[in-house]
Coordinates of N, CA and C in Angstrom, one line a residue:
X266 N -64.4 26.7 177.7 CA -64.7 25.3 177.8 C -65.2 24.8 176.5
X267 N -65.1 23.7 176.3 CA -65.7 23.1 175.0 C -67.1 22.2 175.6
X268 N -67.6 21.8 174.6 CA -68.6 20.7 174.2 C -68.4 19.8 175.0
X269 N -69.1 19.0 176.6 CA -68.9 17.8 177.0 C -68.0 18.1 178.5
X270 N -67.2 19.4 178.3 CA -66.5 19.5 179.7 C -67.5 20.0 180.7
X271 N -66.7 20.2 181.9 CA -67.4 20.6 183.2 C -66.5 20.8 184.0
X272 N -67.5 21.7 185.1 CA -66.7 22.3 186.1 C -67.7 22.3 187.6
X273 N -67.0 22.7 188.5 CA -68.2 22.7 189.7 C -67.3 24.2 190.7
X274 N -68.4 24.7 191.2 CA -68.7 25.6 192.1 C -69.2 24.9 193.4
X275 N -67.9 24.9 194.4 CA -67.8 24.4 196.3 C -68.1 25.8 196.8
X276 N -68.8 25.5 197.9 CA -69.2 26.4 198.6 C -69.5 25.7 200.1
X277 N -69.7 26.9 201.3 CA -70.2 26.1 202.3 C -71.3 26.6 202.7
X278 N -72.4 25.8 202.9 CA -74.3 25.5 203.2 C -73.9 27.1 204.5
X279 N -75.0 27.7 204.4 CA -74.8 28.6 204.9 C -75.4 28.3 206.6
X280 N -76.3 27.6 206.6 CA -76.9 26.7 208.0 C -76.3 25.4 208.5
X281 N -75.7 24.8 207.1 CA -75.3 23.7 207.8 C -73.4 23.8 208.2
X282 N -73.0 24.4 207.4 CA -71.5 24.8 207.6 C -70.8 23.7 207.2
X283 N -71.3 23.1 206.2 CA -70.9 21.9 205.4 C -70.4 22.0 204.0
X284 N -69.8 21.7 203.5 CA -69.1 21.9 202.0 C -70.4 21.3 201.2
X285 N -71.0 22.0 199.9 CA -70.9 21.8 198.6 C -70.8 21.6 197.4
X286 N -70.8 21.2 196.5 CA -70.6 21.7 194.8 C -71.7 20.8 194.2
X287 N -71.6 21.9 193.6 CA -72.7 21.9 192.6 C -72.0 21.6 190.8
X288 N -72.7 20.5 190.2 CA -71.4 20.1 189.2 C -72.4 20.4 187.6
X289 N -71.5 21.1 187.0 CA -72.3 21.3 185.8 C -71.4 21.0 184.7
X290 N -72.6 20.7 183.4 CA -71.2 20.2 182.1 C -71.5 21.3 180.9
X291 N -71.3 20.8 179.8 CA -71.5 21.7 178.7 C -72.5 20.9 178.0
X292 N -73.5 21.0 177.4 CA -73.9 19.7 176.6 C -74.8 21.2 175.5
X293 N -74.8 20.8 174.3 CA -75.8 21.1 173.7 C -75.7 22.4 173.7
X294 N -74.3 23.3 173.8 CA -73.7 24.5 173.4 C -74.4 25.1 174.7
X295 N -75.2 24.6 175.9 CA -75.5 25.4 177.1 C -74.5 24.5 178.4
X296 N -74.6 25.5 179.5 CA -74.4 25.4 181.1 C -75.4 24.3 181.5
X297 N -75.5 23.2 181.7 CA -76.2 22.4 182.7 C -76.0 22.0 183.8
X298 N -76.7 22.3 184.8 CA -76.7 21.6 186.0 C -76.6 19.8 186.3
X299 N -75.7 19.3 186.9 CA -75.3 18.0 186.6 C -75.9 17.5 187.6
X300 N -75.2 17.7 188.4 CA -75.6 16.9 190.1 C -74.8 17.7 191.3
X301 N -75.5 17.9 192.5 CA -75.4 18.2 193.6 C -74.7 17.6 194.3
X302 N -73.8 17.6 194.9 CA -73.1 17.1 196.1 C -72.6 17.4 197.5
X303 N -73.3 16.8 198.4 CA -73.6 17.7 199.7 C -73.2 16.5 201.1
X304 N -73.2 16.9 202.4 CA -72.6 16.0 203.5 C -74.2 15.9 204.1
X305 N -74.6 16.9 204.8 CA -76.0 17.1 205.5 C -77.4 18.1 204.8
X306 N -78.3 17.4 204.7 CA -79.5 18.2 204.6 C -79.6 19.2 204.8
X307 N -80.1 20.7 204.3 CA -80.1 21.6 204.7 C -80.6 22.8 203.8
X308 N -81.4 24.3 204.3 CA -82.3 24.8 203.3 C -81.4 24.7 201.9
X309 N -82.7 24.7 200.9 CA -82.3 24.9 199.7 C -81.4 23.7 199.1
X310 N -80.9 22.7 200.2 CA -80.5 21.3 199.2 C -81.9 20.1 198.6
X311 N -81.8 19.8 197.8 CA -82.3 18.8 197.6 C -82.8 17.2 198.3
X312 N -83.9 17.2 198.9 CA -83.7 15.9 200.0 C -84.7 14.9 199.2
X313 N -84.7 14.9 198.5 CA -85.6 13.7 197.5 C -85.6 14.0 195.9
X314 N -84.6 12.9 194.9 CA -85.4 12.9 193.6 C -86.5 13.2 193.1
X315 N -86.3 13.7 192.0 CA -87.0 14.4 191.0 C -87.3 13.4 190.0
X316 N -88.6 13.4 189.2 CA -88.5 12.3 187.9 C -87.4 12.4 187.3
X317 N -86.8 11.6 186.7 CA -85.3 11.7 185.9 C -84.6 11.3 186.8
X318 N -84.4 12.0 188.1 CA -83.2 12.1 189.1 C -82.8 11.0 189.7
X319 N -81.8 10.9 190.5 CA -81.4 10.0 191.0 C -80.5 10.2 192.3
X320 N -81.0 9.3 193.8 CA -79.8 10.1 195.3 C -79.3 9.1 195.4
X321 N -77.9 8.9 196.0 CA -76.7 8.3 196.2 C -76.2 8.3 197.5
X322 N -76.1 7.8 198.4 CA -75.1 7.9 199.5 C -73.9 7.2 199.9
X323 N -73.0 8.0 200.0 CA -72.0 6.9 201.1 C -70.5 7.9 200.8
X324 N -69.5 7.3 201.7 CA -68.2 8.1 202.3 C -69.1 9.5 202.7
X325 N -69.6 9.3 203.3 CA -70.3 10.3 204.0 C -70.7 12.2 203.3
X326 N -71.4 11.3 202.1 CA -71.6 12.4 201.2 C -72.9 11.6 200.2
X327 N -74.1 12.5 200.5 CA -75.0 12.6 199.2 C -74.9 12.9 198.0
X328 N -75.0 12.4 196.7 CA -75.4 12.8 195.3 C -76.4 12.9 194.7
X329 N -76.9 14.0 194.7 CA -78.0 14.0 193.5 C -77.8 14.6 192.2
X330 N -78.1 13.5 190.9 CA -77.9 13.5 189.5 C -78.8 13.5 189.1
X331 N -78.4 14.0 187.6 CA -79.7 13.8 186.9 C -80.2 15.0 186.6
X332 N -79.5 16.6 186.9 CA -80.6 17.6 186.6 C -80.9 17.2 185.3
X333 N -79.6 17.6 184.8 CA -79.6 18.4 183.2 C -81.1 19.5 183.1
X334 N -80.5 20.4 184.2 CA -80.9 21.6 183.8 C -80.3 22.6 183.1
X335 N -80.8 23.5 182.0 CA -80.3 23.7 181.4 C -79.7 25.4 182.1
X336 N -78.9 26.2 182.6 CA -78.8 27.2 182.9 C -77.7 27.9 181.8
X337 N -78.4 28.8 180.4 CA -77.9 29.9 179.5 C -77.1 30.4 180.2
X338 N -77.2 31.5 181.4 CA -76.7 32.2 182.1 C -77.0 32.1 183.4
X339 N -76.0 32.4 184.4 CA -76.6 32.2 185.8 C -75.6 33.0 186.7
X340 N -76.3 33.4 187.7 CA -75.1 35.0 188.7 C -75.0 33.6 189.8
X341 N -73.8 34.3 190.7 CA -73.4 33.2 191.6 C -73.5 34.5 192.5
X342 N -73.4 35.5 193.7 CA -73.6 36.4 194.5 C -71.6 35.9 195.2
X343 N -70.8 36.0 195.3 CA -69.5 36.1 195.5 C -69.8 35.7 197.3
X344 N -69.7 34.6 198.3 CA -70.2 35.0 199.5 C -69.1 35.2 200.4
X345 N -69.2 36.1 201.0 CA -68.9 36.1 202.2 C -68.0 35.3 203.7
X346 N -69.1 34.3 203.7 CA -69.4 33.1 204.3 C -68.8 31.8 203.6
X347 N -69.6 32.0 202.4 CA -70.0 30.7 201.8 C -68.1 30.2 201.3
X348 N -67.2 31.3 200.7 CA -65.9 30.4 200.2 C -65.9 30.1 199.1
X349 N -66.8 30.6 198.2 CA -67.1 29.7 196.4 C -65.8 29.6 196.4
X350 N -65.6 28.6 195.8 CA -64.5 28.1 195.1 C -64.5 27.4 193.5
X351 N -64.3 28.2 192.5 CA -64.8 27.2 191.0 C -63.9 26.1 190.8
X352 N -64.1 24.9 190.6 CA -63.4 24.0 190.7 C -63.1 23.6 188.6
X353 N -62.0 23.5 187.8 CA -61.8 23.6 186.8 C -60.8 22.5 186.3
X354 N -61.4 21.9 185.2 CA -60.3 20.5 184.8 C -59.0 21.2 184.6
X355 N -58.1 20.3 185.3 CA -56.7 20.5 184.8 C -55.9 19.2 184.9
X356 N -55.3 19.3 184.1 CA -54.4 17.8 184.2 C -54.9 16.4 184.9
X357 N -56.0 16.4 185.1 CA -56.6 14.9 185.2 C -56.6 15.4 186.9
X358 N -57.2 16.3 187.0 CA -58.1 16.4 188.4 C -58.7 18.2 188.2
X359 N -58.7 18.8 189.5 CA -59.9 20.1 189.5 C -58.6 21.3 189.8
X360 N -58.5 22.3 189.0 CA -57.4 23.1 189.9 C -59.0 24.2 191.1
X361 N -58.2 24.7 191.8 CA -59.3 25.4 192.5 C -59.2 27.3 192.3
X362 N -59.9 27.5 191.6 CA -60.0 29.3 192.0 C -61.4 29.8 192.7
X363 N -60.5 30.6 194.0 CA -61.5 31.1 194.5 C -62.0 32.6 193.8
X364 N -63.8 32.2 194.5 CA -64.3 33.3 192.9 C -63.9 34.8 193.7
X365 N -63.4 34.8 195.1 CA -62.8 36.3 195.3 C -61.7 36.5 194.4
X366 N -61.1 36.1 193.7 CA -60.0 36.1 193.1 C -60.5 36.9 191.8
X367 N -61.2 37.0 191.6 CA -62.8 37.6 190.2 C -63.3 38.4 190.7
X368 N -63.9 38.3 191.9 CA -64.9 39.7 192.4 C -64.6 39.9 194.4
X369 N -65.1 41.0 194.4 CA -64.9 41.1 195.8 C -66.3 40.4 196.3
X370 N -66.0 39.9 197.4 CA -67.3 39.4 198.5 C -68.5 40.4 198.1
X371 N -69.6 39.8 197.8 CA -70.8 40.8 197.4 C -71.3 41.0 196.3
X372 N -70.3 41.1 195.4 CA -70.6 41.1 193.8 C -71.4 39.8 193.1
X373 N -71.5 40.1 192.0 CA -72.2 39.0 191.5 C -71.0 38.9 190.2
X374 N -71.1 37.0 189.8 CA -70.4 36.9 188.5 C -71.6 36.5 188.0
X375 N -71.2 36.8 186.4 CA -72.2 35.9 185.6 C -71.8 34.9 184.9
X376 N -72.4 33.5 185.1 CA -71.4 32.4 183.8 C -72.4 32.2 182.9
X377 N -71.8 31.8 181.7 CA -72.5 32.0 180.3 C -71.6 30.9 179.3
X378 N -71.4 30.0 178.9 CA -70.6 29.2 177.8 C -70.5 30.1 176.8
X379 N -68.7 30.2 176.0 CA -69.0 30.5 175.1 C -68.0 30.0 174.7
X380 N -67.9 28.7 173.4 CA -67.2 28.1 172.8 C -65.8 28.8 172.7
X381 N -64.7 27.6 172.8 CA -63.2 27.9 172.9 C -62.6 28.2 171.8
X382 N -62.4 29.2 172.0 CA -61.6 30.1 170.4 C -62.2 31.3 169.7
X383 N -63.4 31.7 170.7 CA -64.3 32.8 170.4 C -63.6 33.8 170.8
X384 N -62.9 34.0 171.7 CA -62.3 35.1 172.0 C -62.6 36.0 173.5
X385 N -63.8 35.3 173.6 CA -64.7 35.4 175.4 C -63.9 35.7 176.1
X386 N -63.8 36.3 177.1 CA -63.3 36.4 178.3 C -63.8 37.4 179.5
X387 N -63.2 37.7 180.5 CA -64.5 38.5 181.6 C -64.6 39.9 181.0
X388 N -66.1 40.0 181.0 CA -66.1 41.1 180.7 C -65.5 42.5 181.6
X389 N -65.0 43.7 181.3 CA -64.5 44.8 182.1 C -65.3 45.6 181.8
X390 N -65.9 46.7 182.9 CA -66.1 48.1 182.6 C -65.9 48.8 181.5

């Protein structure tokens, strides 16, 4: 990915059995946390702004913006349950890969930016 793009990781809330993603960009050569996007309240979502932040509602979906948290590196645990799905610009919308497609249920990935043309790619054994 370059400078400025983004991508998001859908999942489903493990209690509420409701779809997620979680949307992050590139800014400042790191992974940031962008904004949350969720249907129902539920552990580990966000139910009130943060200074900076900002909630949104309507078409029957919450937003919260505003992290710009900065995440270097970050494991996602591959779930089970949950369905991650990495959501990825393509031609003026998101293509979808699911992250079993990368790891078996259980594993962990790691994401990490590293500038386009470096040569990066998943690491192997």
């Amino acid at each position: 990915m370059a400078e400025g793009q983004g991508f998001a990781i859908r999942y489903t809330h493990s209690v509420a059995l409701t779809p997620v993603e979680d949307h992050f960009v590139i800014r400042d050569g790191i992974i940031r946390l962008d904004r949350t996007v969720y249907q129902d309240f539920g552990a580990g979502l966000p139910s009130a702004p943060e200074p900076g932040q900002s909630m949104s509602a309507g078409n029957g979906r919450i937003v919260m913006s505003g992290y710009n948290r900065p995440l270097p590196r970050f494991d996602v645990r591959v779930g089970r349950v949950a369905g991650h799905v990495l959501l990825l610009p393509a031609g003026g919308g998101m293509r979808e890969l699911p992250l079993t497609d990368l790891a078996p249920a259980g594993n962990a990935l790691t994401f990490t930016f590293a500038p386009c043309g470096c040569g990066a790619g998943p690491q192997r054994p």
